[in-house]
Coordinates of C-alpha atoms and ligand atoms in Angstrom, one line a residue:
Chain E
M290 CA -10.6 -16.7 -16.7
A291 CA -12.7 -14.4 -14.5
I292 CA -13.1 -14.4 -10.7
P293 CA -14.6 -17.8 -9.6
I294 CA -18.3 -17.7 -8.8
S295 CA -17.6 -19.2 -5.4
Q296 CA -15.5 -16.1 -4.5
M297 CA -18.2 -13.7 -5.7
W298 CA -20.8 -15.6 -3.8
T299 CA -18.7 -15.7 -0.6
V300 CA -18.2 -11.9 -0.8
A301 CA -21.8 -11.2 -1.6
A302 CA -23.1 -13.5 1.2
Y303 CA -20.7 -11.9 3.7
V304 CA -21.7 -8.3 2.8
L305 CA -25.4 -9.1 3.0
K306 CA -24.9 -10.8 6.3
Q307 CA -23.1 -7.8 7.7
K308 CA -26.0 -5.6 6.5
L309 CA -28.6 -7.9 7.9
K310 CA -26.8 -7.7 11.3
G311 CA -26.9 -3.9 11.0
R312 CA -23.1 -3.5 11.2
R313 CA -22.1 0.0 10.2
R314 CA -18.4 -0.8 10.0
Y315 CA -17.2 -4.1 8.7
P316 CA -14.0 -5.2 6.9
L317 CA -13.9 -6.6 3.4
V318 CA -10.3 -7.3 2.8
L319 CA -7.6 -7.7 5.5
M320 CA -4.2 -6.4 4.4
L321 CA -1.8 -8.7 6.3
E322 CA 1.8 -7.5 6.2
P323 CA 3.9 -10.3 7.7
L324 CA 7.2 -8.4 7.1
F325 CA 8.5 -5.1 5.8
R326 CA 11.6 -6.4 4.1
C327 CA 11.7 -6.2 0.3
N328 CA 14.1 -7.2 -2.5
L329 CA 13.4 -4.0 -4.3
A330 CA 13.9 -0.4 -3.2
C331 CA 11.3 1.5 -5.3
A332 CA 11.5 5.2 -5.1
G333 CA 7.7 5.5 -4.9
C334 CA 7.3 3.2 -1.9
G335 CA 6.8 4.4 1.6
K336 CA 6.6 1.0 3.2
I337 CA 10.1 -0.2 3.8
Q338 CA 11.9 2.7 5.6
Y339 CA 12.6 1.0 8.9
P340 CA 15.6 0.2 11.0
V341 CA 17.3 -3.0 10.1
H342 CA 16.1 -4.8 13.3
I343 CA 12.5 -4.1 12.2
L344 CA 13.2 -5.2 8.6
K345 CA 14.6 -8.5 9.8
Q346 CA 11.4 -9.4 11.6
N347 CA 9.0 -12.1 10.3
M348 CA 5.5 -12.4 11.7
P349 CA 4.9 -15.9 13.0
P350 CA 2.1 -17.8 11.2
E351 CA 0.1 -18.2 14.5
E352 CA 0.0 -14.4 14.8
C353 CA -1.2 -14.1 11.2
F354 CA -4.0 -16.6 11.9
R355 CA -5.0 -14.8 15.1
A356 CA -5.3 -11.5 13.1
V357 CA -7.3 -13.2 10.3
D358 CA -9.7 -14.8 12.8
E359 CA -10.1 -11.7 14.8
C360 CA -10.9 -9.6 11.7
G361 CA -13.2 -12.0 9.9
A362 CA -12.9 -10.5 6.4
P363 CA -13.5 -13.1 3.6
I364 CA -10.5 -11.9 1.6
V365 CA -6.9 -11.6 2.8
S366 CA -4.4 -9.6 0.8
I367 CA -0.7 -10.2 1.7
P368 CA 1.4 -7.3 0.7
G369 CA 4.6 -6.3 2.5
G370 CA 7.5 -5.9 2.0
E371 CA 7.9 -8.8 -0.3
P372 CA 5.9 -11.7 1.2
L373 CA 8.0 -14.4 -0.7
L374 CA 11.0 -13.4 1.5
H375 CA 9.1 -14.6 4.5
P376 CA 10.6 -18.1 5.3
Q377 CA 7.1 -19.4 6.4
I378 CA 5.0 -17.8 3.8
H379 CA 3.7 -21.2 2.5
E380 CA 2.6 -22.1 6.0
I381 CA 0.8 -18.9 6.3
V382 CA -0.9 -19.4 2.9
D383 CA -1.8 -23.1 3.8
G384 CA -3.3 -21.9 7.1
L385 CA -5.5 -19.3 5.3
I386 CA -6.6 -21.8 2.7
A387 CA -7.7 -24.1 5.5
R388 CA -9.8 -21.2 6.8
K389 CA -11.3 -20.8 3.4
K390 CA -10.0 -17.3 2.9
Y391 CA -9.5 -15.9 -0.5
I392 CA -5.9 -14.9 -0.6
Y393 CA -4.1 -12.3 -2.8
L394 CA -0.4 -12.8 -2.3
C395 CA 1.1 -9.6 -3.6
T396 CA 4.5 -10.0 -5.0
N397 CA 7.0 -8.3 -7.3
A398 CA 7.6 -11.8 -8.6
L399 CA 11.4 -11.7 -8.6
L400 CA 11.3 -14.9 -6.5
L401 CA 8.0 -16.3 -7.7
K402 CA 9.3 -18.8 -10.2
E403 CA 11.7 -20.4 -7.7
K404 CA 9.2 -20.4 -4.9
L405 CA 6.2 -21.8 -6.9
H406 CA 6.9 -25.3 -5.7
L407 CA 6.0 -24.3 -2.2
F408 CA 2.4 -23.7 -3.2
R409 CA -0.5 -25.7 -4.7
P410 CA -3.0 -24.2 -7.1
S411 CA -6.2 -23.5 -5.3
K412 CA -9.3 -21.4 -6.0
Y413 CA -8.4 -19.7 -2.7
L414 CA -4.9 -18.5 -3.8
T415 CA -4.1 -15.8 -6.3
F416 CA -0.7 -14.4 -7.0
S417 CA -1.2 -10.6 -7.4
V418 CA 1.9 -9.6 -9.4
H419 CA 3.0 -6.0 -9.0
L420 CA 3.7 -4.6 -12.5
D421 CA 3.6 -0.8 -13.1
G422 CA 3.2 -0.9 -16.9
Q423 CA 5.1 -2.0 -19.9
K424 CA 8.7 -3.1 -19.6
E425 CA 10.5 0.2 -19.6
H426 CA 7.9 1.9 -17.4
H427 CA 7.8 -0.9 -14.9
D428 CA 11.6 -1.2 -14.6
F429 CA 11.9 2.5 -14.1
S430 CA 9.2 2.6 -11.5
V431 CA 10.7 -0.2 -9.5
C432 CA 14.2 1.2 -10.0
R433 CA 15.6 -2.0 -11.4
E434 CA 16.3 -2.9 -15.0
G435 CA 15.2 -6.4 -15.9
G436 CA 12.5 -6.7 -13.3
Y437 CA 9.7 -6.8 -15.8
E438 CA 11.1 -9.7 -17.7
I439 CA 11.6 -11.8 -14.5
A440 CA 8.0 -11.0 -13.4
V441 CA 6.5 -11.9 -16.8
E442 CA 8.4 -15.1 -17.0
A443 CA 7.1 -16.0 -13.5
I444 CA 3.5 -15.1 -14.5
R445 CA 3.8 -17.4 -17.5
E446 CA 5.1 -20.3 -15.3
A447 CA 2.4 -19.7 -12.7
V448 CA -0.4 -19.6 -15.3
R449 CA 1.1 -22.7 -16.9
R450 CA 1.0 -24.6 -13.6
G451 CA -2.7 -23.7 -13.0
F452 CA -2.4 -20.9 -10.4
R453 CA -4.7 -17.9 -10.4
V454 CA -2.7 -14.8 -11.3
T455 CA -3.7 -11.1 -11.4
T456 CA -1.6 -8.0 -11.9
N457 CA -1.5 -5.0 -9.6
T458 CA -0.5 -1.7 -11.2
T459 CA 0.1 1.6 -9.5
L460 CA 0.0 4.7 -11.7
F461 CA 2.0 7.9 -11.0
D462 CA 1.6 11.4 -12.4
G463 CA 2.8 11.5 -16.0
A464 CA 1.9 7.9 -16.7
D465 CA 1.5 7.3 -20.4
P466 CA -2.2 6.2 -21.0
K467 CA -1.4 4.7 -24.4
S468 CA 1.3 2.6 -22.9
V469 CA -1.0 1.5 -20.1
R470 CA -3.6 0.4 -22.6
A471 CA -1.0 -1.6 -24.5
F472 CA 0.1 -3.1 -21.2
F473 CA -3.5 -4.3 -20.6
D474 CA -3.3 -6.1 -24.0
E475 CA 0.1 -7.7 -23.0
M476 CA -1.3 -8.9 -19.7
M477 CA -4.4 -10.4 -21.2
D478 CA -2.2 -12.2 -23.8
L479 CA -0.2 -13.7 -20.8
G480 CA -3.4 -15.2 -19.5
V481 CA -3.8 -13.3 -16.3
E482 CA -7.2 -13.6 -14.6
G483 CA -7.7 -9.9 -14.1
M484 CA -5.9 -6.6 -13.6
M485 CA -6.0 -4.3 -10.5
L486 CA -5.2 -0.6 -10.8
S487 CA -4.7 2.2 -8.3
P488 CA -3.3 5.7 -8.4
G489 CA -0.2 6.0 -6.1
Y490 CA -0.4 7.6 -2.7
A491 CA 1.9 10.4 -1.5
Y492 CA 3.6 8.4 1.2
E493 CA 5.3 10.9 3.5
K494 CA 8.4 8.7 3.7
A495 CA 8.7 7.8 0.0
P496 CA 11.8 9.2 -1.7
N497 CA 9.6 10.4 -4.6
Q498 CA 7.4 13.3 -3.5
E499 CA 6.9 14.8 -6.8
L500 CA 5.0 12.4 -9.0
W501 CA 1.9 11.7 -7.0
L502 CA -1.3 12.1 -8.8
Q503 CA -3.6 14.9 -7.7
R504 CA -7.3 14.1 -7.7
E505 CA -8.3 16.0 -10.8
R506 CA -5.3 14.7 -12.8
T507 CA -6.1 11.2 -11.6
K508 CA -9.6 11.4 -13.0
K509 CA -8.3 12.7 -16.3
L510 CA -5.7 10.0 -16.5
F511 CA -8.1 7.2 -15.7
R512 CA -10.7 8.6 -18.1
L513 CA -8.2 8.3 -20.9
I514 CA -7.1 4.8 -19.9
L515 CA -10.5 3.3 -19.0
S516 CA -12.8 4.9 -21.6
N517 CA -13.4 3.0 -24.9
R518 CA -12.4 -0.2 -23.2
K519 CA -11.6 -3.3 -25.1
K520 CA -14.0 -6.2 -24.4
R521 CA -11.1 -8.6 -23.7
W522 CA -9.7 -6.5 -20.8
V523 CA -10.7 -8.1 -17.5
F524 CA -10.3 -6.0 -14.3
N525 CA -10.2 -7.3 -10.8
L526 CA -11.8 -4.2 -9.4
S527 CA -15.3 -3.1 -8.4
P528 CA -16.8 -1.5 -11.6
L529 CA -18.1 1.4 -9.4
F530 CA -14.5 2.0 -8.1
M531 CA -13.4 2.3 -11.7
E532 CA -16.1 4.9 -12.3
F533 CA -14.8 6.7 -9.3
L534 CA -11.3 6.7 -10.8
M535 CA -12.7 8.1 -14.1
G536 CA -14.4 10.9 -12.3
L537 CA -17.9 9.5 -13.1
R538 CA -18.9 9.0 -9.5
E539 CA -18.1 10.4 -6.1
L540 CA -17.2 8.0 -3.2
S541 CA -16.2 8.7 0.3
C542 CA -13.4 6.7 2.0
T543 CA -14.0 3.6 4.0
P544 CA -10.7 3.0 5.7
W545 CA -12.0 0.2 7.9
G546 CA -13.1 -1.7 4.8
M547 CA -9.5 -2.8 4.2
P548 CA -7.8 -2.8 7.6
T549 CA -4.1 -3.5 7.9
Y550 CA -2.4 -5.7 10.4
N551 CA 1.4 -5.7 10.5
L552 CA 4.4 -6.2 12.9
F553 CA 3.2 -3.2 15.0
G554 CA -0.4 -4.2 15.3
W555 CA -3.6 -2.8 13.6
Q556 CA -2.6 0.3 11.7
R557 CA -4.6 3.4 12.1
P558 CA -6.4 4.5 10.0
C559 CA -5.5 2.7 6.8
Y560 CA -3.0 0.8 4.7
V561 CA -1.1 3.9 3.5
Q562 CA -1.4 6.4 6.4
Q563 CA 0.1 5.7 9.8
D564 CA -1.4 7.4 12.8
G565 CA -0.5 4.8 15.4
Y566 CA -1.5 1.3 16.1
A567 CA -4.4 -0.5 17.9
E568 CA -3.8 -3.7 19.8
S569 CA -7.0 -5.5 18.7
F570 CA -9.3 -5.2 15.7
R571 CA -12.1 -4.2 18.1
E572 CA -9.9 -1.4 19.5
L573 CA -9.2 -0.2 15.9
L574 CA -12.9 -0.1 15.0
E575 CA -14.1 1.4 18.2
E576 CA -11.3 3.8 19.2
T577 CA -10.1 5.3 16.0
E578 CA -11.5 8.8 15.3
W579 CA -12.7 7.9 11.8
E580 CA -14.1 11.4 11.3
R581 CA -10.5 12.7 11.1
Y582 CA -9.9 10.8 7.9
G583 CA -11.1 10.8 4.3
P584 CA -11.1 13.7 1.7
E585 CA -14.2 15.3 3.3
S586 CA -12.4 15.5 6.7
G587 CA -10.1 18.2 5.6
N588 CA -7.1 16.1 6.6
P589 CA -4.4 17.1 4.2
K590 CA -3.0 13.6 4.1
C591 CA -6.3 12.4 2.6
A592 CA -6.9 15.3 0.2
N593 CA -5.6 13.6 -3.0
C594 CA -6.0 10.0 -2.0
M595 CA -8.0 7.8 -4.4
M596 CA -6.4 4.5 -3.3
H597 CA -8.3 1.3 -3.8
S598 CA -7.6 0.5 -0.1
G599 CA -9.8 3.4 0.9
F600 CA -12.5 3.6 -1.7
E601 CA -13.1 0.1 -3.2
A602 CA -14.9 -1.1 -0.1
T603 CA -17.2 1.9 -0.4
A604 CA -18.0 0.9 -4.0
V605 CA -18.7 -2.7 -2.9
N606 CA -20.9 -1.4 -0.1
H607 CA -22.8 0.7 -2.6
T608 CA -23.4 -2.4 -4.8
F609 CA -25.2 -4.0 -1.9
S610 CA -27.0 -1.0 -0.5
G611 CA -30.2 -1.6 -2.5
W612 CA -31.5 -2.0 -6.0
R613 CA -30.0 1.2 -7.2
G614 CA -26.5 0.1 -6.3
F615 CA -27.0 -3.4 -7.7
L616 CA -28.3 -2.0 -11.1
D617 CA -25.5 0.6 -11.2
T618 CA -23.0 -2.3 -10.8
I619 CA -24.6 -4.5 -13.5
R620 CA -24.6 -1.5 -15.9
A621 CA -21.0 -0.6 -15.1
T622 CA -19.9 -4.3 -15.4
F623 CA -21.0 -4.4 -19.1
S624 CA -20.2 -0.8 -20.2
L625 CA -17.2 -0.2 -22.4
Y626 CA -17.5 3.6 -21.7
P627 CA -17.5 5.0 -25.2
D628 CA -16.1 8.5 -25.1
A629 CA -15.1 10.3 -28.4
Q630 CA -13.3 13.1 -26.6
A631 CA -11.2 10.7 -24.6
A632 CA -10.3 8.8 -27.8
E633 CA -9.3 12.1 -29.5
D634 CA -7.2 13.2 -26.6
L635 CA -5.5 9.9 -26.5
E636 CA -4.8 9.9 -30.2
R637 CA -3.1 13.3 -29.9
M638 CA -0.7 12.2 -27.2
Q639 CA 2.9 11.5 -28.0
P640 CA 4.6 8.5 -26.3
A641 CA 7.5 9.2 -24.0
P642 CA 9.9 6.9 -22.3
H643 CA 9.7 7.9 -18.6
P644 CA 7.4 9.6 -16.2
W645 CA 9.6 12.6 -15.5
E646 CA 9.2 13.6 -19.1
L647 CA 5.9 12.1 -20.0
V648 CA 2.7 13.7 -21.2
Q649 CA 1.3 16.1 -18.6
I650 CA -2.4 15.9 -18.2
G651 CA -4.4 19.0 -17.4
A652 CA -1.3 21.0 -16.5
G653 CA 1.3 23.3 -18.1
P654 CA 4.8 22.1 -18.9
R655 CA 6.9 20.8 -16.0
E656 CA 10.5 21.1 -15.4
K657 CA 12.5 18.1 -16.6
T658 CA 14.7 16.6 -13.9
S659 CA 17.0 14.6 -16.3
Chain P
M292 CA 18.8 21.4 21.4
T293 CA 16.4 22.4 24.2
G294 CA 12.7 22.8 24.2
T295 CA 12.4 23.7 20.5
V296 CA 9.6 22.3 18.3
Q297 CA 11.4 19.8 16.1
R298 CA 8.8 18.0 14.1
H299 CA 11.2 16.6 11.5
A300 CA 14.3 15.7 13.6
S301 CA 17.5 14.4 12.1
Q302 CA 20.0 11.9 13.3
G303 CA 22.2 13.1 16.2
V304 CA 19.7 15.6 17.6
V305 CA 19.3 15.3 21.4
W306 CA 16.1 16.8 22.5
R307 CA 15.1 17.7 26.0
A308 CA 11.6 18.7 27.1
D309 CA 11.4 22.0 29.0
N310 CA 7.6 21.9 29.3
E311 CA 4.6 19.8 28.4
A312 CA 4.1 21.3 25.0
D313 CA 7.7 20.6 24.1
L314 CA 7.5 17.1 25.3
R315 CA 4.4 16.4 23.2
E316 CA 6.0 17.9 20.1
G317 CA 9.2 15.9 20.7
I318 CA 7.3 12.7 20.9
E319 CA 5.4 13.5 17.7
A320 CA 8.8 14.0 16.0
A321 CA 10.1 10.7 17.4
F322 CA 6.9 9.0 16.1
D323 CA 7.5 10.5 12.7
Y324 CA 11.2 9.5 12.6
R325 CA 12.0 6.4 10.6
G326 CA 15.0 5.4 12.7
D327 CA 15.7 4.2 16.2
V328 CA 15.5 6.7 19.0
T329 CA 16.8 6.6 22.6
L330 CA 14.3 7.5 25.3
L331 CA 16.0 9.4 28.2
L332 CA 13.9 8.6 31.2
K333 CA 13.7 10.7 34.3
D334 CA 15.2 7.9 36.4
G335 CA 18.3 8.1 34.3
T336 CA 17.5 5.0 32.2
R337 CA 18.2 5.0 28.5
V338 CA 16.0 2.8 26.2
E339 CA 16.8 2.5 22.5
G340 CA 14.4 1.2 19.9
Y341 CA 11.9 2.0 17.2
L342 CA 9.1 4.2 18.5
F343 CA 6.1 3.0 16.5
D344 CA 3.1 4.3 18.4
R345 CA 2.2 7.2 20.7
R346 CA -1.1 7.7 22.5
P347 CA -1.6 11.3 23.6
R348 CA -4.2 11.8 26.3
P349 CA -5.1 15.0 28.3
S350 CA -2.7 14.1 31.1
L351 CA 0.9 13.1 30.7
E352 CA 0.3 10.2 33.2
E353 CA -2.2 8.6 30.8
S354 CA -0.3 9.4 27.6
L355 CA 1.8 6.5 26.3
V356 CA 4.5 5.7 23.8
R357 CA 5.3 2.2 22.5
L358 CA 8.7 1.1 21.3
I359 CA 10.4 -2.1 20.0
P360 CA 14.0 -2.4 21.3
A361 CA 16.6 -3.4 18.8
G362 CA 17.0 -7.2 18.5
R363 CA 13.7 -7.9 20.3
T364 CA 10.1 -8.4 19.2
E365 CA 8.4 -7.3 22.4
K366 CA 6.6 -3.9 22.6
L367 CA 7.6 -1.8 25.5
V368 CA 5.3 0.9 26.9
F369 CA 6.4 4.2 28.6
R370 CA 4.4 7.0 30.1
Y371 CA 5.0 10.5 28.7
A372 CA 5.3 11.6 32.3
D373 CA 8.5 9.5 32.7
I374 CA 10.3 10.9 29.6
A375 CA 12.9 13.6 30.1
G376 CA 14.2 13.7 26.6
I377 CA 14.8 11.9 23.3
E378 CA 18.0 11.2 21.4
F379 CA 17.5 10.7 17.7
S380 CA 20.2 8.0 17.8
G381 CA 19.6 5.7 14.8
R382 CA 19.9 6.5 11.1
D383 CA 16.7 7.9 9.6
M384 CA 15.9 5.2 7.0
A385 CA 13.8 7.6 5.0
A386 CA 16.4 10.3 4.6
G387 CA 18.7 11.0 1.7
R388 CA 17.0 8.8 -0.9
R389 CA 15.6 11.3 -3.3
W390 CA 13.8 10.4 -6.4
Q391 CA 15.8 13.0 -8.3
D392 CA 19.0 11.3 -7.3
W393 CA 17.7 8.0 -8.8
V394 CA 16.6 9.8 -12.0
R395 CA 20.0 11.5 -12.4
R396 CA 22.0 8.4 -11.7
Y397 CA 19.8 6.4 -14.1
A398 CA 20.3 8.9 -16.9
E399 CA 24.1 9.1 -16.3
K400 CA 24.5 5.3 -16.3
K401 CA 22.2 4.9 -19.4
A402 CA 24.2 7.6 -21.3
A403 CA 27.4 5.7 -20.4
G404 CA 25.9 2.6 -22.0
E405 CA 25.5 0.7 -18.7
T406 CA 22.8 -2.0 -18.4
G407 CA 21.2 -3.7 -15.4
I408 CA 20.9 -0.3 -13.6
R409 CA 19.1 -0.7 -10.3
L410 CA 18.6 0.6 -6.7
D411 CA 19.3 -2.1 -4.2
P412 CA 17.5 -2.5 -0.9
E413 CA 19.1 -2.1 2.5
R414 CA 21.6 -4.8 3.5
L415 CA 20.5 -6.6 6.6
D416 CA 23.6 -8.4 7.6
Ligands
SF4_922 S1 -8.5 9.0 2.1 FE1 -6.8 7.6 1.7 S2 -5.2 8.2 3.2 FE2 -7.2 9.0 4.0 S3 -8.0 7.4 5.3 FE3 -8.8 7.0 3.3 S4 -7.4 5.5 2.3 FE4 -6.4 6.4 4.1

């Protein structure tokens, strides 16, 4: 199943309306973080390192609705923390459905099966399940053995009950492209609607500071993964953003395209980088010094970033910026990106069990830490 | 310590501002710190909480920090001009959790035949 026409239409109509109104900066997806608490402690995550009294807080539904109304984006993504730990998450989701927002509830799915009864299938609600690759890779990445099986079982059950389900995969340096491609097959076999992908971000506070993808290596990795695509693979990403990941197109960052609201307020400038908080969405838009961010700014924290939260909105904006963007998108939607060199490079690669000893792309041998 | 630039402070450090530059650096360090800090105000008051925002402006009177005290949800605001120092009083929740430690522990447990190997999140009770 692909993204419903109604969702595509809603997004297209919204973007065109913003353009007709002459808005230079507008949000596409609100990242709403109603809590920071999580039931995993992934070494690659920089989102959960807070004092216990902060981790215990849950954002009240009314505050979530205020932020959603204030922002006006047609899509609301609910990451965290783990949103299913929020005792009123179903009330938050119901309130957003009533507002006709398309919701991506991001979850590691450890609790999904037991919490499914709290939700009703709706075209507005998608469970976006965090899976970082095939079983061994995912479990290693989330620092918990058995996590993959629980998540897959929950996906099966959610699909069986008629929910929209996508996967959300973060790739680190040393990811095994062959395994990632096999993972795509597994996910399509499970019946997910589409797959999201993003390179990881070098969170300052993440325990893992060594395996972040540098830009050139990111492009090489994604070229290997996304060239010679299988027709059956369905991605829930802008096709132009995927070209950006493969190094086929340059995009600048649009941090206001996916703004973040959490327990501290409106996060400046983006989902991954914290440079303070605004009290209103208007203040975020008007008083953030946007020229200080993005790879072109020279800000070292942005230098290697290719996160979907910064660049996907740029890709969507390009689609609606004229005939050129529209035609680029149509062509990219149907291309399978044949690439003989990528196929050959992929063929030569040896599989390896874990990132710290995986194939290194475009670099010399690295020290093994095991 | 006194008046030294301490961008990545660790738990237990008590920092006092000798001059404006030190004060500004100390507040950046507190903003960067992923644990509670205690603001030592010039009137002798101590306020402990998580410092989640700072708004530097040209004058110390206009510059603000924002903090959530432990056990409360309200956001308190203080002027830079009223701060005499900062104690890095709470545990830094980002410290001491290195990826390499996880890799080593994982490999050791795996070699010992253990299954169900995992890192658990912070206990909240
Ligand atoms: S480049 Fe990345 S880190 Fe920098 S503002 Fe954009 S999304 Fe944020």
